[in-house]
mmCIF file of C-alpha atoms in Angstrom:
data_model
loop_
_atom_site.group_PDB
_atom_site.id
_atom_site.type_symbol
_atom_site.label_atom_id
_atom_site.label_comp_id
_atom_site.label_asym_id
_atom_site.label_seq_id
_atom_site.Cartn_x
_atom_site.Cartn_y
_atom_site.Cartn_z
ATOM 1 C CA LYS Y 1 58.830 91.443 -100.825
ATOM 2 C CA ASN Y 2 57.086 90.242 -103.984
ATOM 3 C CA GLN Y 3 55.994 86.638 -103.568
ATOM 4 C CA VAL Y 4 53.894 84.065 -105.377
ATOM 5 C CA GLU Y 5 52.621 81.092 -103.393
ATOM 6 C CA GLN Y 6 50.925 78.102 -104.976
ATOM 7 C CA SER Y 7 48.848 75.388 -103.376
ATOM 8 C CA PRO Y 8 48.700 72.510 -103.071
ATOM 9 C CA GLN Y 9 52.335 71.521 -103.602
ATOM 10 C CA SER Y 10 51.177 68.304 -105.222
ATOM 11 C CA LEU Y 11 47.892 66.719 -106.166
ATOM 12 C CA ILE Y 12 46.831 63.257 -107.316
ATOM 13 C CA ILE Y 13 43.517 62.746 -109.080
ATOM 14 C CA LEU Y 14 41.825 60.075 -111.172
ATOM 15 C CA GLU Y 15 41.407 60.484 -114.893
ATOM 16 C CA GLY Y 16 38.184 62.276 -115.761
ATOM 17 C CA LYS Y 17 37.967 64.183 -112.494
ATOM 18 C CA ASN Y 18 38.184 67.955 -112.107
ATOM 19 C CA CYS Y 19 40.688 69.864 -110.000
ATOM 20 C CA THR Y 20 41.553 73.416 -109.002
ATOM 21 C CA LEU Y 21 45.010 74.855 -108.390
ATOM 22 C CA GLN Y 22 45.525 78.019 -106.365
ATOM 23 C CA CYS Y 23 47.924 80.953 -106.681
ATOM 24 C CA ASN Y 24 48.210 83.784 -104.134
ATOM 25 C CA TYR Y 25 50.503 86.721 -104.770
ATOM 26 C CA THR Y 26 51.787 89.830 -103.054
ATOM 27 C CA VAL Y 27 53.359 91.322 -106.179
ATOM 28 C CA SER Y 28 52.870 95.044 -106.603
ATOM 29 C CA PRO Y 29 52.269 96.950 -108.802
ATOM 30 C CA PHE Y 30 50.441 94.190 -110.637
ATOM 31 C CA SER Y 31 50.592 93.981 -114.421
ATOM 32 C CA ASN Y 32 49.435 90.483 -115.348
ATOM 33 C CA LEU Y 33 49.439 86.847 -114.263
ATOM 34 C CA ARG Y 34 50.229 83.906 -116.482
ATOM 35 C CA TRP Y 35 49.825 80.160 -115.979
ATOM 36 C CA TYR Y 36 52.373 77.786 -117.492
ATOM 37 C CA LYS Y 37 52.358 73.995 -117.826
ATOM 38 C CA GLN Y 38 55.692 72.201 -117.492
ATOM 39 C CA ASP Y 39 56.045 68.559 -118.438
ATOM 40 C CA THR Y 40 58.787 66.624 -116.663
ATOM 41 C CA GLY Y 41 62.191 67.398 -118.141
ATOM 42 C CA ARG Y 42 60.802 70.072 -120.470
ATOM 43 C CA GLY Y 43 60.419 73.836 -120.504
ATOM 44 C CA PRO Y 44 57.181 75.546 -119.399
ATOM 45 C CA VAL Y 45 54.512 76.347 -121.981
ATOM 46 C CA SER Y 46 52.042 79.199 -121.553
ATOM 47 C CA LEU Y 47 48.390 78.245 -120.953
ATOM 48 C CA THR Y 48 46.767 81.629 -120.419
ATOM 49 C CA ILE Y 49 47.310 85.205 -119.283
ATOM 50 C CA MET Y 50 45.120 87.224 -116.908
ATOM 51 C CA THR Y 51 45.164 91.016 -116.713
ATOM 52 C CA PHE Y 52 43.708 93.297 -114.077
ATOM 53 C CA SER Y 53 40.369 93.657 -115.858
ATOM 54 C CA GLU Y 54 39.847 89.956 -116.578
ATOM 55 C CA ASN Y 55 37.995 87.729 -114.110
ATOM 56 C CA THR Y 56 37.771 84.484 -116.048
ATOM 57 C CA LYS Y 57 39.405 83.077 -119.153
ATOM 58 C CA SER Y 58 39.148 79.622 -120.697
ATOM 59 C CA ASN Y 59 41.528 77.673 -122.900
ATOM 60 C CA GLY Y 60 39.922 74.351 -123.740
ATOM 61 C CA ARG Y 61 39.612 72.345 -120.525
ATOM 62 C CA TYR Y 62 41.599 74.949 -118.587
ATOM 63 C CA THR Y 63 39.820 77.872 -116.941
ATOM 64 C CA ALA Y 64 41.721 80.559 -115.081
ATOM 65 C CA THR Y 65 40.211 83.086 -112.688
ATOM 66 C CA LEU Y 66 41.642 86.231 -111.169
ATOM 67 C CA ASP Y 67 40.515 88.232 -108.156
ATOM 68 C CA ALA Y 68 42.742 91.313 -108.176
ATOM 69 C CA ASP Y 69 41.258 92.581 -104.919
ATOM 70 C CA THR Y 70 42.277 89.516 -102.909
ATOM 71 C CA LYS Y 71 45.313 88.857 -105.137
ATOM 72 C CA GLN Y 72 44.311 85.309 -105.877
ATOM 73 C CA SER Y 73 44.136 83.262 -109.058
ATOM 74 C CA SER Y 74 42.995 79.743 -109.722
ATOM 75 C CA LEU Y 75 43.397 77.273 -112.559
ATOM 76 C CA HIS Y 76 40.560 74.807 -112.967
ATOM 77 C CA ILE Y 77 41.076 71.680 -115.058
ATOM 78 C CA THR Y 78 37.966 69.906 -116.272
ATOM 79 C CA ALA Y 79 37.703 66.213 -117.168
ATOM 80 C CA SER Y 80 41.381 65.561 -116.529
ATOM 81 C CA GLN Y 81 43.458 63.435 -118.891
ATOM 82 C CA LEU Y 82 46.672 61.496 -118.334
ATOM 83 C CA SER Y 83 48.488 64.115 -120.397
ATOM 84 C CA ASP Y 84 47.551 66.763 -117.817
ATOM 85 C CA SER Y 85 50.156 65.249 -115.477
ATOM 86 C CA ALA Y 86 52.690 68.058 -115.154
ATOM 87 C CA SER Y 87 53.804 70.953 -112.977
ATOM 88 C CA TYR Y 88 51.649 74.078 -113.229
ATOM 89 C CA ILE Y 89 53.424 77.353 -112.584
ATOM 90 C CA CYS Y 90 51.886 80.719 -111.758
ATOM 91 C CA VAL Y 91 53.927 83.765 -112.825
ATOM 92 C CA VAL Y 92 53.128 87.377 -111.934
ATOM 93 C CA ARG Y 93 54.539 90.401 -113.764
ATOM 94 C CA THR Y 94 54.955 93.848 -112.243
ATOM 95 C CA PHE Y 95 54.956 97.143 -114.037
ATOM 96 C CA ASN Y 96 58.420 98.550 -114.554
ATOM 97 C CA ALA Y 97 58.854 101.465 -112.159
ATOM 98 C CA GLY Y 98 59.908 103.686 -115.024
ATOM 99 C CA GLY Y 99 56.791 102.824 -116.993
ATOM 100 C CA THR Y 100 58.740 101.022 -119.688
ATOM 101 C CA SER Y 101 57.750 97.642 -120.984
ATOM 102 C CA TYR Y 102 59.963 95.216 -119.078
ATOM 103 C CA GLY Y 103 58.452 94.312 -115.729
ATOM 104 C CA LYS Y 104 59.888 91.852 -113.242
ATOM 105 C CA LEU Y 105 58.540 88.316 -113.231
ATOM 106 C CA THR Y 106 57.979 86.419 -109.997
ATOM 107 C CA PHE Y 107 57.496 82.668 -110.310
ATOM 108 C CA GLY Y 108 55.547 80.414 -107.984
ATOM 109 C CA GLN Y 109 57.089 77.103 -106.975
ATOM 110 C CA GLY Y 110 54.527 75.157 -108.962
ATOM 111 C CA THR Y 111 51.888 72.518 -108.249
ATOM 112 C CA ILE Y 112 52.716 68.992 -109.364
ATOM 113 C CA LEU Y 113 49.601 67.321 -110.739
ATOM 114 C CA THR Y 114 49.483 63.564 -111.265
ATOM 115 C CA VAL Y 115 46.543 62.025 -113.097
ATOM 116 C CA HIS Y 116 46.050 58.289 -112.580
ATOM 117 C CA PRO Y 117 44.031 56.044 -114.910
ATOM 118 C CA ASP P 1 59.956 74.632 -136.968
ATOM 119 C CA GLY P 2 60.585 77.764 -134.923
ATOM 120 C CA GLY P 3 61.774 77.320 -131.388
ATOM 121 C CA ILE P 4 64.515 77.376 -128.816
ATOM 122 C CA THR P 5 67.166 74.701 -128.725
ATOM 123 C CA GLN P 6 69.207 74.005 -125.625
ATOM 124 C CA SER P 7 72.164 71.685 -125.517
ATOM 125 C CA PRO P 8 73.312 69.446 -124.081
ATOM 126 C CA LYS P 9 70.333 67.856 -122.336
ATOM 127 C CA TYR P 10 72.574 66.571 -119.537
ATOM 128 C CA LEU P 11 75.922 67.987 -118.432
ATOM 129 C CA PHE P 12 78.358 67.010 -115.719
ATOM 130 C CA ARG P 13 80.864 69.380 -114.170
ATOM 131 C CA LYS P 14 84.026 68.524 -112.332
ATOM 132 C CA GLU P 15 85.171 70.673 -109.437
ATOM 133 C CA GLY P 16 87.022 73.765 -110.615
ATOM 134 C CA GLN P 17 85.746 73.415 -114.156
ATOM 135 C CA ASN P 18 83.852 75.963 -116.231
ATOM 136 C CA VAL P 19 81.049 74.620 -118.409
ATOM 137 C CA THR P 20 78.993 76.328 -121.112
ATOM 138 C CA LEU P 21 75.324 75.721 -121.830
ATOM 139 C CA SER P 22 74.131 76.480 -125.334
ATOM 140 C CA CYS P 23 70.903 78.278 -126.240
ATOM 141 C CA GLU P 24 69.857 79.020 -129.826
ATOM 142 C CA GLN P 25 66.557 80.473 -131.059
ATOM 143 C CA ASN P 26 65.127 80.985 -134.551
ATOM 144 C CA LEU P 27 62.051 82.938 -133.429
ATOM 145 C CA ASN P 28 63.647 86.293 -134.241
ATOM 146 C CA HIS P 29 63.116 87.413 -130.659
ATOM 147 C CA ASP P 30 65.144 90.291 -129.273
ATOM 148 C CA ALA P 31 64.978 89.292 -125.610
ATOM 149 C CA MET P 32 66.563 86.175 -124.170
ATOM 150 C CA TYR P 33 66.808 84.901 -120.599
ATOM 151 C CA TRP P 34 68.480 82.275 -118.455
ATOM 152 C CA TYR P 35 66.660 80.784 -115.470
ATOM 153 C CA ARG P 36 67.675 78.303 -112.832
ATOM 154 C CA GLN P 37 65.125 75.793 -111.506
ATOM 155 C CA ASP P 38 65.636 73.950 -108.228
ATOM 156 C CA PRO P 39 63.183 71.401 -106.790
ATOM 157 C CA GLY P 40 60.392 73.042 -104.808
ATOM 158 C CA GLN P 41 61.421 76.556 -105.802
ATOM 159 C CA GLY P 42 60.226 79.022 -108.393
ATOM 160 C CA LEU P 43 62.393 79.825 -111.387
ATOM 161 C CA ARG P 44 65.101 82.359 -110.618
ATOM 162 C CA LEU P 45 66.548 84.757 -113.200
ATOM 163 C CA ILE P 46 70.292 84.510 -113.806
ATOM 164 C CA TYR P 47 70.860 86.881 -116.738
ATOM 165 C CA TYR P 48 68.802 88.476 -119.458
ATOM 166 C CA SER P 49 69.494 90.297 -122.699
ATOM 167 C CA GLN P 50 67.112 92.626 -124.494
ATOM 168 C CA ILE P 51 69.348 93.321 -127.472
ATOM 169 C CA VAL P 52 72.512 92.050 -129.122
ATOM 170 C CA ASN P 53 75.749 92.987 -127.335
ATOM 171 C CA ASP P 54 73.899 93.935 -124.172
ATOM 172 C CA PHE P 55 72.890 91.904 -121.132
ATOM 173 C CA GLN P 56 71.881 92.498 -117.532
ATOM 174 C CA LYS P 57 72.341 90.581 -114.293
ATOM 175 C CA GLY P 58 69.322 88.909 -112.821
ATOM 176 C CA ASP P 59 68.693 87.955 -109.221
ATOM 177 C CA ILE P 60 71.356 85.230 -108.953
ATOM 178 C CA ALA P 61 74.125 86.177 -111.424
ATOM 179 C CA GLU P 62 77.099 85.384 -109.169
ATOM 180 C CA GLY P 63 79.173 82.520 -110.540
ATOM 181 C CA TYR P 64 77.665 82.804 -114.033
ATOM 182 C CA SER P 65 78.567 84.669 -117.206
ATOM 183 C CA VAL P 66 76.881 85.184 -120.575
ATOM 184 C CA SER P 67 77.486 86.702 -123.991
ATOM 185 C CA ARG P 68 75.139 87.945 -126.708
ATOM 186 C CA GLU P 69 77.166 88.314 -129.878
ATOM 187 C CA LYS P 70 74.336 87.190 -132.153
ATOM 188 C CA LYS P 71 70.586 87.672 -131.909
ATOM 189 C CA GLU P 72 70.036 83.922 -132.157
ATOM 190 C CA SER P 73 72.486 82.816 -129.480
ATOM 191 C CA PHE P 74 72.766 83.384 -125.713
ATOM 192 C CA PRO P 75 75.238 80.919 -124.127
ATOM 193 C CA LEU P 76 75.581 80.617 -120.365
ATOM 194 C CA THR P 77 78.871 79.736 -118.685
ATOM 195 C CA VAL P 78 78.754 78.244 -115.210
ATOM 196 C CA THR P 79 82.089 79.133 -113.665
ATOM 197 C CA SER P 80 84.020 77.435 -110.890
ATOM 198 C CA ALA P 81 82.908 80.297 -108.640
ATOM 199 C CA GLN P 82 79.386 78.857 -108.621
ATOM 200 C CA LYS P 83 79.644 76.515 -105.656
ATOM 201 C CA ASN P 84 76.221 74.904 -105.982
ATOM 202 C CA PRO P 85 75.627 74.537 -109.717
ATOM 203 C CA THR P 86 73.460 71.409 -109.682
ATOM 204 C CA ALA P 87 70.102 72.499 -111.122
ATOM 205 C CA PHE P 88 67.878 72.470 -114.192
ATOM 206 C CA TYR P 89 68.743 75.434 -116.437
ATOM 207 C CA LEU P 90 66.131 76.941 -118.723
ATOM 208 C CA CYS P 91 66.710 79.373 -121.560
ATOM 209 C CA ALA P 92 63.820 81.492 -122.798
ATOM 210 C CA SER P 93 63.082 84.193 -125.315
ATOM 211 C CA SER P 94 60.265 86.669 -125.837
ATOM 212 C CA PRO P 95 59.001 88.909 -128.640
ATOM 213 C CA PRO P 96 59.282 92.710 -128.506
ATOM 214 C CA ALA P 97 58.189 93.923 -125.110
ATOM 215 C CA GLY P 98 54.648 95.166 -124.636
ATOM 216 C CA GLY P 99 54.020 93.968 -121.118
ATOM 217 C CA ARG P 100 51.932 90.918 -122.059
ATOM 218 C CA GLU P 101 54.602 88.958 -123.865
ATOM 219 C CA LYS P 102 54.957 85.317 -122.938
ATOM 220 C CA LEU P 103 58.195 83.444 -122.584
ATOM 221 C CA PHE P 104 59.112 80.686 -124.991
ATOM 222 C CA PHE P 105 61.279 78.137 -123.194
ATOM 223 C CA GLY P 106 63.799 75.601 -124.375
ATOM 224 C CA SER P 107 63.757 72.015 -123.099
ATOM 225 C CA GLY P 108 66.376 72.691 -120.460
ATOM 226 C CA THR P 109 69.798 71.402 -119.449
ATOM 227 C CA GLN P 110 70.272 69.346 -116.290
ATOM 228 C CA LEU P 111 73.659 70.187 -114.792
ATOM 229 C CA SER P 112 75.152 67.931 -112.160
ATOM 230 C CA VAL P 113 78.431 67.976 -110.264
ATOM 231 C CA LEU P 114 80.704 64.935 -110.369
#
């Protein structure tokens, strides 16, 4: 069964500190992995996408890594800000069995990050 | 501004009642989706549509119905057959499929049962 597990479930840090969120998946065949940020009461917004050949990708203070061999990804947030308080969702896409473009998405349950002043 | 608009923000359903959630997009996207979000769980796909006048069941379609009469609109009806409808509902759209496309989400509708 395709699964995406995120850890920790929730995390509290002080403003200015760094943190790392984890995503482990068993999705196969793997196409890509995307991280979304979801503010409370809003829809998720894409932060970055990782494909099989990409190990690290940065988007401002966010850096995502992917180890396709161990099927693990991480999202590192540097110098956290109050506005980083949100749920971070890991989403993995499979290849469509027929080779066409639409692959199934499997969503993790999210990590709730709270940044305190 | 381009985007996806969901309405209403909050909706209450009485027992035995059907309710319809609205989703409109002006991004000119072909594909549209409905997801259900419950606390502590990943988003689950209810229905999706890749083209006007066509839609497919997702993983949890029972008790829901949709229509896609216009490219811009993809309303979701929560029927009385859905016995546990309380959840946060998210509508999304995506550009033409290429395998890397990201989802653009609306702001969601919180549905509660009275």
